[in-house]
mmCIF file of C-alpha atoms and ligand atoms in Angstrom:
data_model
loop_
_atom_site.group_PDB
_atom_site.id
_atom_site.type_symbol
_atom_site.label_atom_id
_atom_site.label_comp_id
_atom_site.label_asym_id
_atom_site.label_seq_id
_atom_site.Cartn_x
_atom_site.Cartn_y
_atom_site.Cartn_z
ATOM 1 C CA MET T 133 179.081 -43.251 240.806
ATOM 2 C CA LYS T 134 175.868 -44.803 239.490
ATOM 3 C CA LYS T 135 175.448 -44.687 235.560
ATOM 4 C CA LYS T 136 173.025 -46.366 233.204
ATOM 5 C CA ILE T 137 174.824 -47.459 229.812
ATOM 6 C CA THR T 138 173.162 -48.635 226.832
ATOM 7 C CA ILE T 139 175.057 -51.107 224.582
ATOM 8 C CA LEU T 140 174.124 -50.932 220.766
ATOM 9 C CA PRO T 141 176.220 -53.747 219.204
ATOM 10 C CA GLY T 142 174.533 -53.269 215.778
ATOM 11 C CA ASP T 143 175.799 -55.745 212.995
ATOM 12 C CA GLY T 144 178.834 -57.566 211.779
ATOM 13 C CA ILE T 145 182.078 -57.040 213.890
ATOM 14 C CA GLY T 146 180.210 -54.445 215.880
ATOM 15 C CA GLN T 147 178.674 -57.307 217.927
ATOM 16 C CA GLU T 148 182.137 -58.947 218.518
ATOM 17 C CA VAL T 149 184.069 -55.661 219.505
ATOM 18 C CA THR T 150 181.412 -54.157 221.573
ATOM 19 C CA ARG T 151 181.273 -57.279 223.827
ATOM 20 C CA GLU T 152 184.869 -56.395 224.683
ATOM 21 C CA GLY T 153 184.219 -52.948 225.278
ATOM 22 C CA LYS T 154 181.454 -53.577 227.709
ATOM 23 C CA ARG T 155 183.594 -56.239 229.592
ATOM 24 C CA VAL T 156 186.287 -53.362 230.122
ATOM 25 C CA LEU T 157 183.600 -51.078 231.504
ATOM 26 C CA GLU T 158 182.358 -53.875 233.835
ATOM 27 C CA LYS T 159 185.967 -54.371 235.080
ATOM 28 C CA ILE T 160 186.248 -50.694 235.714
ATOM 29 C CA ALA T 161 183.103 -50.611 237.618
ATOM 30 C CA LEU T 162 184.295 -53.329 239.638
ATOM 31 C CA ALA T 163 187.664 -52.042 240.332
ATOM 32 C CA PHE T 164 186.722 -48.445 241.212
ATOM 33 C CA GLU T 165 183.619 -49.502 242.965
ATOM 34 C CA HIS T 166 181.124 -47.847 240.488
ATOM 35 C CA GLN T 167 177.669 -49.032 239.545
ATOM 36 C CA PHE T 168 177.253 -49.359 235.796
ATOM 37 C CA GLU T 169 173.841 -50.696 234.991
ATOM 38 C CA PHE T 170 173.770 -51.933 231.374
ATOM 39 C CA ASP T 171 170.899 -52.681 228.986
ATOM 40 C CA GLU T 172 171.185 -53.420 225.223
ATOM 41 C CA ALA T 173 169.087 -52.320 222.068
ATOM 42 C CA LEU T 174 168.822 -52.854 218.447
ATOM 43 C CA ILE T 175 170.036 -50.786 215.451
ATOM 44 C CA GLY T 176 170.940 -51.505 211.933
ATOM 45 C CA HIS T 177 170.359 -54.518 209.835
ATOM 46 C CA ALA T 178 169.687 -56.519 213.005
ATOM 47 C CA ALA T 179 166.976 -54.083 213.755
ATOM 48 C CA ILE T 180 165.581 -54.242 210.163
ATOM 49 C CA GLU T 181 165.556 -58.094 210.476
ATOM 50 C CA ALA T 182 163.647 -57.953 213.892
ATOM 51 C CA THR T 183 161.248 -54.951 213.379
ATOM 52 C CA GLY T 184 161.515 -53.561 209.785
ATOM 53 C CA ASN T 185 163.063 -50.395 211.288
ATOM 54 C CA PRO T 186 166.779 -49.632 211.463
ATOM 55 C CA LEU T 187 166.170 -47.338 214.631
ATOM 56 C CA PRO T 188 162.980 -48.758 216.433
ATOM 57 C CA ASP T 189 161.079 -46.501 218.743
ATOM 58 C CA GLU T 190 161.816 -48.887 221.630
ATOM 59 C CA THR T 191 165.651 -48.080 220.952
ATOM 60 C CA LEU T 192 165.246 -44.391 220.754
ATOM 61 C CA ALA T 193 163.424 -44.275 223.848
ATOM 62 C CA LYS T 194 166.095 -46.313 225.687
ATOM 63 C CA LEU T 195 168.735 -44.050 224.327
ATOM 64 C CA LYS T 196 167.041 -40.739 225.418
ATOM 65 C CA ALA T 197 166.737 -42.208 228.902
ATOM 66 C CA THR T 198 170.373 -43.282 229.259
ATOM 67 C CA ASP T 199 173.598 -41.895 230.490
ATOM 68 C CA ALA T 200 175.822 -43.067 227.781
ATOM 69 C CA ILE T 201 175.877 -45.213 224.748
ATOM 70 C CA LEU T 202 178.606 -47.695 223.376
ATOM 71 C CA PHE T 203 177.864 -48.205 219.859
ATOM 72 C CA GLY T 204 179.505 -50.910 217.593
ATOM 73 C CA ALA T 205 178.704 -50.417 213.745
ATOM 74 C CA VAL T 206 176.074 -50.999 211.235
ATOM 75 C CA GLY T 207 175.905 -52.343 207.637
ATOM 76 C CA HIS T 208 175.380 -55.609 205.938
ATOM 77 C CA PRO T 209 176.602 -56.551 202.361
ATOM 78 C CA LYS T 210 173.153 -56.955 201.131
ATOM 79 C CA TYR T 211 172.564 -53.089 201.333
ATOM 80 C CA ASP T 212 176.057 -52.235 200.057
ATOM 81 C CA ASN T 213 175.443 -54.120 196.743
ATOM 82 C CA ASP T 214 171.885 -52.977 196.164
ATOM 83 C CA PRO T 215 171.359 -49.103 196.393
ATOM 84 C CA THR T 216 167.717 -49.343 195.354
ATOM 85 C CA LEU T 217 166.798 -50.847 198.838
ATOM 86 C CA LYS T 218 164.614 -48.366 200.558
ATOM 87 C CA VAL T 219 165.319 -49.309 204.238
ATOM 88 C CA ARG T 220 168.866 -49.133 205.098
ATOM 89 C CA PRO T 221 171.012 -50.008 208.198
ATOM 90 C CA GLU T 222 172.892 -46.610 207.881
ATOM 91 C CA GLN T 223 169.382 -44.616 208.203
ATOM 92 C CA GLY T 224 169.322 -45.766 211.816
ATOM 93 C CA LEU T 225 172.706 -44.249 212.472
ATOM 94 C CA LEU T 226 171.968 -40.995 210.881
ATOM 95 C CA LYS T 227 168.600 -40.689 212.704
ATOM 96 C CA MET T 228 170.070 -41.527 215.938
ATOM 97 C CA ARG T 229 172.665 -38.596 215.445
ATOM 98 C CA LYS T 230 169.909 -36.290 214.625
ATOM 99 C CA GLU T 231 167.269 -37.212 217.229
ATOM 100 C CA LEU T 232 170.040 -37.187 220.009
ATOM 101 C CA GLY T 233 171.521 -33.878 218.783
ATOM 102 C CA LEU T 234 175.019 -35.497 218.385
ATOM 103 C CA TYR T 235 176.483 -32.765 216.274
ATOM 104 C CA ALA T 236 180.216 -33.090 217.119
ATOM 105 C CA ASN T 237 182.277 -36.078 216.419
ATOM 106 C CA LEU T 238 185.369 -36.255 218.544
ATOM 107 C CA ARG T 239 188.252 -38.442 216.995
ATOM 108 C CA PRO T 240 191.583 -38.600 218.637
ATOM 109 C CA ILE T 241 194.333 -39.813 216.402
ATOM 110 C CA LYS T 242 197.148 -40.905 218.670
ATOM 111 C CA LEU T 243 199.878 -43.215 217.763
ATOM 112 C CA PHE T 244 201.117 -45.712 220.381
ATOM 113 C CA ASP T 245 204.701 -46.064 219.937
ATOM 114 C CA GLU T 246 204.614 -49.791 219.924
ATOM 115 C CA LEU T 247 202.563 -49.478 216.711
ATOM 116 C CA LEU T 248 205.139 -47.355 214.652
ATOM 117 C CA ASP T 249 205.847 -50.471 212.455
ATOM 118 C CA ALA T 250 202.045 -51.272 211.671
ATOM 119 C CA SER T 251 201.604 -48.074 209.785
ATOM 120 C CA SER T 252 202.474 -47.739 206.010
ATOM 121 C CA ILE T 253 203.967 -44.306 206.916
ATOM 122 C CA LYS T 254 207.586 -43.987 207.810
ATOM 123 C CA PRO T 255 208.149 -44.086 211.648
ATOM 124 C CA GLU T 256 210.239 -40.893 211.543
ATOM 125 C CA ILE T 257 207.211 -39.001 210.093
ATOM 126 C CA LEU T 258 204.679 -40.412 212.462
ATOM 127 C CA LYS T 259 206.489 -40.432 215.802
ATOM 128 C CA GLY T 260 204.784 -38.093 218.233
ATOM 129 C CA SER T 261 201.558 -37.424 216.077
ATOM 130 C CA ASP T 262 198.486 -36.656 218.146
ATOM 131 C CA ILE T 263 195.521 -35.057 216.343
ATOM 132 C CA LEU T 264 192.043 -34.489 217.523
ATOM 133 C CA PHE T 265 189.499 -34.305 214.925
ATOM 134 C CA PHE T 266 186.331 -32.451 215.310
ATOM 135 C CA ARG T 267 183.932 -33.487 212.546
ATOM 136 C CA GLU T 268 180.503 -32.115 212.400
ATOM 137 C CA LEU T 269 178.009 -34.627 212.435
ATOM 138 C CA THR T 270 174.410 -33.571 211.692
ATOM 139 C CA GLY T 271 174.753 -31.279 208.625
ATOM 140 C CA ASP T 272 176.273 -31.242 205.202
ATOM 141 C CA VAL T 273 175.193 -33.422 202.196
ATOM 142 C CA TYR T 274 174.625 -36.254 204.642
ATOM 143 C CA PHE T 275 171.341 -34.388 205.720
ATOM 144 C CA GLY T 276 170.777 -31.912 202.746
ATOM 145 C CA GLU T 277 167.984 -32.366 200.477
ATOM 146 C CA LYS T 278 168.662 -35.251 198.004
ATOM 147 C CA GLY T 279 166.760 -36.765 195.142
ATOM 148 C CA ARG T 280 166.648 -37.776 191.492
ATOM 149 C CA ARG T 281 165.316 -36.235 188.428
ATOM 150 C CA ASP T 282 165.344 -36.628 184.667
ATOM 151 C CA GLU T 283 163.604 -40.038 185.166
ATOM 152 C CA GLY T 284 166.434 -41.050 187.516
ATOM 153 C CA GLN T 285 169.124 -40.040 185.256
ATOM 154 C CA THR T 286 170.367 -37.066 187.438
ATOM 155 C CA ALA T 287 171.104 -37.187 191.172
ATOM 156 C CA TYR T 288 171.874 -34.421 193.722
ATOM 157 C CA ASP T 289 172.724 -34.016 197.359
ATOM 158 C CA LEU T 290 172.613 -30.614 198.871
ATOM 159 C CA MET T 291 175.461 -29.428 200.718
ATOM 160 C CA ILE T 292 174.099 -27.006 203.393
ATOM 161 C CA TYR T 293 175.352 -25.398 206.591
ATOM 162 C CA GLN T 294 173.738 -23.007 208.812
ATOM 163 C CA ARG T 295 175.705 -20.500 210.800
ATOM 164 C CA PHE T 296 174.641 -21.931 214.212
ATOM 165 C CA GLU T 297 175.717 -25.446 213.157
ATOM 166 C CA ILE T 298 179.328 -24.227 212.343
ATOM 167 C CA GLU T 299 179.387 -22.031 215.471
ATOM 168 C CA ARG T 300 178.604 -24.651 218.028
ATOM 169 C CA ILE T 301 181.209 -27.072 216.885
ATOM 170 C CA ALA T 302 183.791 -24.257 216.441
ATOM 171 C CA HIS T 303 183.406 -23.431 219.999
ATOM 172 C CA LYS T 304 183.896 -27.037 220.942
ATOM 173 C CA ALA T 305 187.046 -27.235 218.914
ATOM 174 C CA PHE T 306 188.680 -24.198 220.171
ATOM 175 C CA ALA T 307 187.829 -24.948 223.924
ATOM 176 C CA ALA T 308 189.650 -28.202 223.237
ATOM 177 C CA ALA T 309 192.525 -26.568 221.583
ATOM 178 C CA ARG T 310 193.167 -24.657 224.709
ATOM 179 C CA THR T 311 193.823 -27.749 226.845
ATOM 180 C CA ARG T 312 196.247 -29.129 223.992
ATOM 181 C CA LYS T 313 198.751 -27.179 221.822
ATOM 182 C CA LYS T 314 196.532 -24.341 221.141
ATOM 183 C CA LYS T 315 196.294 -24.698 217.204
ATOM 184 C CA VAL T 316 193.042 -25.368 215.234
ATOM 185 C CA THR T 317 193.271 -26.310 211.693
ATOM 186 C CA SER T 318 189.921 -25.525 210.012
ATOM 187 C CA VAL T 319 189.501 -27.587 206.771
ATOM 188 C CA ASP T 320 187.105 -26.486 203.924
ATOM 189 C CA LYS T 321 186.992 -26.140 200.303
ATOM 190 C CA ALA T 322 186.247 -22.372 200.308
ATOM 191 C CA ASN T 323 187.801 -21.636 196.936
ATOM 192 C CA VAL T 324 184.953 -23.595 195.270
ATOM 193 C CA LEU T 325 181.901 -24.187 197.845
ATOM 194 C CA GLU T 326 179.727 -21.464 199.159
ATOM 195 C CA SER T 327 178.959 -23.579 202.108
ATOM 196 C CA SER T 328 182.668 -23.679 202.751
ATOM 197 C CA ARG T 329 183.075 -19.821 202.365
ATOM 198 C CA LEU T 330 180.273 -19.517 205.302
ATOM 199 C CA TRP T 331 182.336 -22.262 207.183
ATOM 200 C CA ARG T 332 185.441 -20.111 206.830
ATOM 201 C CA GLN T 333 183.769 -16.843 207.763
ATOM 202 C CA VAL T 334 181.971 -18.263 210.988
ATOM 203 C CA VAL T 335 185.050 -20.205 212.138
ATOM 204 C CA THR T 336 187.240 -17.007 211.670
ATOM 205 C CA GLU T 337 184.721 -14.994 213.814
ATOM 206 C CA VAL T 338 184.610 -17.658 216.633
ATOM 207 C CA ALA T 339 188.470 -17.791 216.699
ATOM 208 C CA LYS T 340 188.474 -14.127 217.885
ATOM 209 C CA GLY T 341 186.998 -15.438 221.048
ATOM 210 C CA TYR T 342 190.094 -17.577 221.588
ATOM 211 C CA PRO T 343 192.970 -15.218 220.926
ATOM 212 C CA ASP T 344 195.383 -17.515 222.696
ATOM 213 C CA VAL T 345 194.654 -20.358 220.022
ATOM 214 C CA GLN T 346 196.266 -20.135 216.619
ATOM 215 C CA LEU T 347 193.799 -20.560 213.711
ATOM 216 C CA GLU T 348 194.985 -21.891 210.177
ATOM 217 C CA HIS T 349 192.614 -22.559 207.191
ATOM 218 C CA GLN T 350 193.488 -25.504 204.785
ATOM 219 C CA PHE T 351 191.556 -26.751 201.537
ATOM 220 C CA VAL T 352 190.508 -30.278 202.043
ATOM 221 C CA ASP T 353 192.716 -31.526 199.295
ATOM 222 C CA ALA T 354 195.740 -29.717 200.651
ATOM 223 C CA ALA T 355 194.960 -31.258 204.215
ATOM 224 C CA ALA T 356 194.645 -34.693 202.837
ATOM 225 C CA MET T 357 198.025 -34.450 201.532
ATOM 226 C CA LYS T 358 199.711 -32.876 204.648
ATOM 227 C CA LEU T 359 198.030 -35.500 206.868
ATOM 228 C CA ILE T 360 200.270 -38.113 205.322
ATOM 229 C CA GLN T 361 203.223 -35.888 204.659
ATOM 230 C CA SER T 362 203.636 -34.080 208.182
ATOM 231 C CA PRO T 363 200.946 -35.392 210.516
ATOM 232 C CA ARG T 364 202.837 -33.758 213.520
ATOM 233 C CA SER T 365 201.999 -30.197 212.081
ATOM 234 C CA PHE T 366 198.329 -30.769 213.196
ATOM 235 C CA ASP T 367 196.675 -30.395 216.777
ATOM 236 C CA VAL T 368 193.040 -29.815 216.646
ATOM 237 C CA VAL T 369 191.198 -30.307 213.139
ATOM 238 C CA LEU T 370 188.042 -28.800 212.627
ATOM 239 C CA THR T 371 185.834 -29.799 209.684
ATOM 240 C CA GLY T 372 182.519 -30.635 207.962
ATOM 241 C CA ASN T 373 180.740 -34.036 207.951
ATOM 242 C CA LEU T 374 181.784 -35.064 204.694
ATOM 243 C CA PHE T 375 185.498 -34.091 204.678
ATOM 244 C CA GLY T 376 185.705 -35.116 208.169
ATOM 245 C CA ASP T 377 184.373 -38.753 207.236
ATOM 246 C CA ILE T 378 187.072 -39.156 204.677
ATOM 247 C CA LEU T 379 190.028 -37.324 206.440
ATOM 248 C CA THR T 380 189.613 -39.360 209.619
ATOM 249 C CA ASP T 381 189.642 -42.827 207.613
ATOM 250 C CA GLU T 382 192.824 -41.557 205.964
ATOM 251 C CA ALA T 383 194.242 -40.491 209.414
ATOM 252 C CA SER T 384 193.441 -44.094 210.731
ATOM 253 C CA GLN T 385 196.688 -45.050 208.870
ATOM 254 C CA ILE T 386 198.618 -42.896 211.261
ATOM 255 C CA ALA T 387 197.392 -45.043 214.137
ATOM 256 C CA GLY T 388 198.114 -48.077 212.263
ATOM 257 C CA SER T 389 194.730 -49.483 211.933
ATOM 258 C CA MET T 390 190.971 -48.788 211.805
ATOM 259 C CA GLY T 391 190.781 -51.104 214.447
ATOM 260 C CA MET T 392 192.491 -48.681 216.694
ATOM 261 C CA LEU T 393 190.495 -45.530 216.473
ATOM 262 C CA ALA T 394 187.697 -44.537 219.174
ATOM 263 C CA SER T 395 185.243 -41.644 218.758
ATOM 264 C CA ALA T 396 182.795 -39.755 220.859
ATOM 265 C CA SER T 397 179.774 -38.043 219.453
ATOM 266 C CA VAL T 398 178.449 -35.310 221.737
ATOM 267 C CA GLY T 399 175.912 -32.700 221.608
ATOM 268 C CA ASP T 400 174.049 -31.178 224.401
ATOM 269 C CA THR T 401 172.623 -34.356 226.015
ATOM 270 C CA VAL T 402 173.751 -37.929 225.993
ATOM 271 C CA GLY T 403 177.118 -39.076 224.596
ATOM 272 C CA LEU T 404 177.683 -41.877 222.120
ATOM 273 C CA TYR T 405 180.874 -43.746 221.829
ATOM 274 C CA GLU T 406 182.063 -45.658 218.903
ATOM 275 C CA PRO T 407 184.858 -47.108 216.969
ATOM 276 C CA ILE T 408 185.416 -45.274 213.699
ATOM 277 C CA HIS T 409 185.370 -48.502 211.682
ATOM 278 C CA GLY T 410 182.295 -50.119 210.094
ATOM 279 C CA SER T 411 180.945 -53.621 210.355
ATOM 280 C CA ALA T 412 183.862 -55.248 208.476
ATOM 281 C CA HIS T 413 181.741 -57.943 206.470
ATOM 282 C CA ASP T 414 185.341 -59.284 205.359
ATOM 283 C CA ILE T 415 186.210 -60.489 208.812
ATOM 284 C CA THR T 416 182.768 -60.820 210.630
ATOM 285 C CA GLY T 417 182.465 -64.180 212.474
ATOM 286 C CA LYS T 418 186.141 -65.110 212.265
ATOM 287 C CA GLY T 419 186.710 -63.597 215.782
ATOM 288 C CA ILE T 420 189.732 -61.528 214.547
ATOM 289 C CA ALA T 421 188.613 -58.162 214.844
ATOM 290 C CA ASN T 422 190.537 -55.811 216.876
ATOM 291 C CA PRO T 423 188.352 -54.594 219.933
ATOM 292 C CA LEU T 424 190.915 -51.878 220.867
ATOM 293 C CA ALA T 425 188.902 -49.158 219.088
ATOM 294 C CA SER T 426 185.771 -50.211 220.921
ATOM 295 C CA ILE T 427 187.825 -50.642 224.451
ATOM 296 C CA LEU T 428 189.433 -47.077 223.875
ATOM 297 C CA SER T 429 185.709 -45.773 223.001
ATOM 298 C CA ALA T 430 184.707 -47.021 226.489
ATOM 299 C CA ALA T 431 187.749 -44.827 227.948
ATOM 300 C CA LEU T 432 186.485 -41.812 226.029
ATOM 301 C CA MET T 433 182.920 -42.500 227.609
ATOM 302 C CA LEU T 434 184.483 -42.598 231.260
ATOM 303 C CA ASP T 435 186.475 -39.405 230.465
ATOM 304 C CA ILE T 436 183.987 -37.429 228.665
ATOM 305 C CA SER T 437 180.329 -38.283 229.718
ATOM 306 C CA PHE T 438 181.250 -39.304 233.427
ATOM 307 C CA GLY T 439 184.363 -37.150 234.109
ATOM 308 C CA LEU T 440 186.271 -40.273 235.323
ATOM 309 C CA LYS T 441 189.725 -39.311 234.017
ATOM 310 C CA THR T 442 191.766 -41.803 236.459
ATOM 311 C CA GLU T 443 189.493 -44.603 235.280
ATOM 312 C CA ALA T 444 189.934 -43.466 231.573
ATOM 313 C CA GLN T 445 193.544 -43.250 232.060
ATOM 314 C CA SER T 446 193.647 -46.726 233.468
ATOM 315 C CA VAL T 447 192.096 -48.168 230.283
ATOM 316 C CA ILE T 448 194.442 -46.439 227.891
ATOM 317 C CA ARG T 449 197.368 -47.422 230.105
ATOM 318 C CA ALA T 450 196.158 -51.050 230.048
ATOM 319 C CA VAL T 451 196.009 -50.998 226.240
ATOM 320 C CA GLU T 452 199.576 -49.581 226.122
ATOM 321 C CA GLN T 453 201.029 -52.151 228.331
ATOM 322 C CA THR T 454 199.288 -54.929 226.303
ATOM 323 C CA LEU T 455 200.817 -53.546 223.298
ATOM 324 C CA GLN T 456 204.365 -53.242 224.959
ATOM 325 C CA GLN T 457 204.165 -56.936 225.829
ATOM 326 C CA GLY T 458 203.717 -57.608 221.936
ATOM 327 C CA PHE T 459 200.154 -58.678 221.952
ATOM 328 C CA ARG T 460 198.675 -58.007 218.642
ATOM 329 C CA THR T 461 195.569 -58.547 216.628
ATOM 330 C CA ALA T 462 196.211 -59.468 212.942
ATOM 331 C CA ASP T 463 195.498 -56.052 211.591
ATOM 332 C CA ILE T 464 198.275 -54.367 213.659
ATOM 333 C CA ALA T 465 200.669 -57.146 213.473
ATOM 334 C CA SER T 466 203.935 -56.585 211.765
ATOM 335 C CA ALA T 467 205.248 -59.402 209.666
ATOM 336 C CA ALA T 468 208.799 -58.073 210.402
ATOM 337 C CA THR T 469 208.634 -58.328 214.171
ATOM 338 C CA GLN T 470 209.476 -61.776 215.813
ATOM 339 C CA HIS T 471 208.460 -61.116 219.406
ATOM 340 C CA GLU T 472 204.702 -60.382 218.588
ATOM 341 C CA LYS T 473 202.017 -62.735 220.027
ATOM 342 C CA LEU T 474 198.841 -62.916 217.946
ATOM 343 C CA LEU T 475 195.575 -62.636 219.672
ATOM 344 C CA ASN T 476 191.999 -63.087 218.542
ATOM 345 C CA THR T 477 189.247 -60.586 219.623
ATOM 346 C CA VAL T 478 188.411 -62.149 222.862
ATOM 347 C CA GLN T 479 191.859 -62.855 223.940
ATOM 348 C CA MET T 480 192.761 -59.062 223.276
ATOM 349 C CA GLY T 481 190.036 -58.150 225.499
ATOM 350 C CA ASN T 482 191.100 -60.580 228.149
ATOM 351 C CA GLN T 483 194.563 -59.125 228.109
ATOM 352 C CA VAL T 484 193.292 -55.610 228.558
ATOM 353 C CA VAL T 485 191.173 -56.569 231.483
ATOM 354 C CA LYS T 486 194.201 -58.584 233.088
ATOM 355 C CA GLU T 487 196.338 -55.357 232.505
ATOM 356 C CA ILE T 488 193.550 -53.267 234.394
ATOM 357 C CA ASP T 489 193.752 -55.730 237.388
ATOM 358 C CA ARG T 490 197.734 -55.478 237.290
ATOM 359 C CA ILE T 491 197.370 -51.712 237.232
ATOM 360 C CA MET T 492 195.075 -51.531 240.196
ATOM 361 C CA THR T 493 197.188 -54.062 242.083
ATOM 362 C CA SER T 494 200.582 -52.260 241.691
ATOM 363 C CA LYS T 495 198.589 -49.077 242.420
ATOM 364 C CA SER T 496 200.464 -47.488 239.386
ATOM 365 C CA ILE T 497 197.210 -45.374 239.084
ATOM 366 C CA THR T 498 196.311 -43.198 242.053
ATOM 367 C CA VAL T 499 192.692 -43.589 242.742
HETATM 368 P P1 NAD I 94 184.998 -51.207 207.473
HETATM 369 O O1 NAD I 94 185.444 -50.104 208.421
HETATM 370 O O2 NAD I 94 183.853 -52.092 208.014
HETATM 371 O O3 NAD I 94 186.285 -52.063 207.184
HETATM 372 C C1 NAD I 94 187.222 -51.440 206.208
HETATM 373 C C2 NAD I 94 188.431 -52.546 206.468
HETATM 374 O O4 NAD I 94 189.138 -52.332 207.543
HETATM 375 C C3 NAD I 94 188.129 -53.995 206.216
HETATM 376 O O5 NAD I 94 189.274 -54.471 205.459
HETATM 377 C C4 NAD I 94 188.142 -54.535 207.521
HETATM 378 O O6 NAD I 94 188.238 -55.767 207.699
HETATM 379 C C5 NAD I 94 189.029 -53.639 208.216
HETATM 380 N N1 NAD I 94 188.612 -53.376 209.835
HETATM 381 C C6 NAD I 94 187.817 -52.450 210.300
HETATM 382 N N2 NAD I 94 187.707 -52.467 211.399
HETATM 383 C C7 NAD I 94 188.571 -53.530 211.833
HETATM 384 C C8 NAD I 94 188.794 -54.118 213.161
HETATM 385 N N3 NAD I 94 188.406 -53.738 214.301
HETATM 386 N N4 NAD I 94 189.765 -54.954 213.281
HETATM 387 C C9 NAD I 94 190.307 -55.431 212.154
HETATM 388 N N5 NAD I 94 190.156 -54.944 210.897
HETATM 389 C C10 NAD I 94 189.208 -53.888 210.708
HETATM 390 O O7 NAD I 94 184.598 -50.320 206.254
HETATM 391 P P2 NAD I 94 183.809 -51.029 204.869
HETATM 392 O O8 NAD I 94 184.402 -52.319 204.498
HETATM 393 O O9 NAD I 94 183.980 -49.829 203.827
HETATM 394 O O10 NAD I 94 182.467 -50.963 205.216
HETATM 395 C C11 NAD I 94 181.823 -52.258 205.749
HETATM 396 C C12 NAD I 94 180.249 -52.039 206.273
HETATM 397 O O11 NAD I 94 180.248 -51.040 207.356
HETATM 398 C C13 NAD I 94 179.300 -51.336 205.011
HETATM 399 O O12 NAD I 94 178.208 -51.951 205.127
HETATM 400 C C14 NAD I 94 179.333 -49.896 205.613
HETATM 401 O O13 NAD I 94 178.251 -49.048 205.331
HETATM 402 C C15 NAD I 94 179.392 -50.225 207.059
HETATM 403 N N6 NAD I 94 180.056 -48.866 207.831
HETATM 404 C C16 NAD I 94 179.365 -48.689 209.111
HETATM 405 C C17 NAD I 94 180.067 -47.515 209.656
HETATM 406 C C18 NAD I 94 179.309 -47.443 211.236
HETATM 407 O O14 NAD I 94 178.521 -48.019 211.432
HETATM 408 N N7 NAD I 94 179.680 -46.197 211.886
HETATM 409 C C19 NAD I 94 181.226 -46.876 209.341
HETATM 410 C C20 NAD I 94 181.681 -47.257 208.081
HETATM 411 C C21 NAD I 94 181.186 -48.326 207.449
#
């Protein structure tokens, strides 16, 4: 298969982890005889520094002409500490999602058994958790009208949803639930918010087309509690942009670390694959970031954008085997376990690549 992949490393540890994700894609191309052609483009703080624009036209043109995108993260402390700066890295990210029509963000939260001890939640509550989030990505308060009045002393962000925005992501969530445990939990705040009442109404209507899938509604505050109390009670979670942003970070604790969670943003055209974490200024440049979220994002790309299920499975199995052998980056290391071997970012990438080789040699994956 011949595919064009654009790498968008972005800022901070985005640069470090994306390098490893790309290396795994190169390995897969070699092992399965595909031709992946890579190019790279600027976004975020790196793009502002180079061009003054967090999403330069040249980047956007490349993204519109590519088959899939592997993205790192954007952000820099300079902006976090100064809300008055008008040009900001995250504007690049939001504009990219909107311009590419990436309205559905899929976040699989699956715990590798080897990491049961890395989470702050009790293993007996966690074991067997397997949740797929569908977070709406191009609506809600992130894209509603925002502004200040009363000489800057009052601020507002409009929470807004249109029927078609809810319908299209609901269809994706129900279709995915059909291939899993056939349950959708729709999360909203319909007891308080009008936009949530429309959300609930539309999701209930869409559900009628999927009579084999069970639908339940939860308020976001209750869902936040239940995610930690009984994570196994969830299958597919369908929610809006703001609630999804918060709940998926919370759910990262089910997987042990932010450094483990991959995501796919899809719409009607190109797919974008990225870790759920940010640019992590606190560990940038130290070479200790966990690259597994980026590597697992590459696996999602192989599966969703290219339909290469065997290749995707071999990446996931390579990650599993790496963890089984006790290899850990600092964020998923457990102080209690003696047999673990601490790796840096590049070493973890090396180990996964080595495991892909081993899988190919042992032919434990049917090609
Ligand atoms: P963050 O996700 O960058 O980091 C949160 C914590 O998790 C930090 O302690 C970090 O060290 C740790 N962490 C994250 N990824 C890790 C990895 N791969 N390996 C090991 N540890 C990891 O969130 P934050 O600190 O709130 O934000 C930092 C910057 O990232 C901000 O500028 C923010 O705006 C930006 N951000 C960008 C995105 C994105 O580009 N999609 C998402 C969230 C935050």
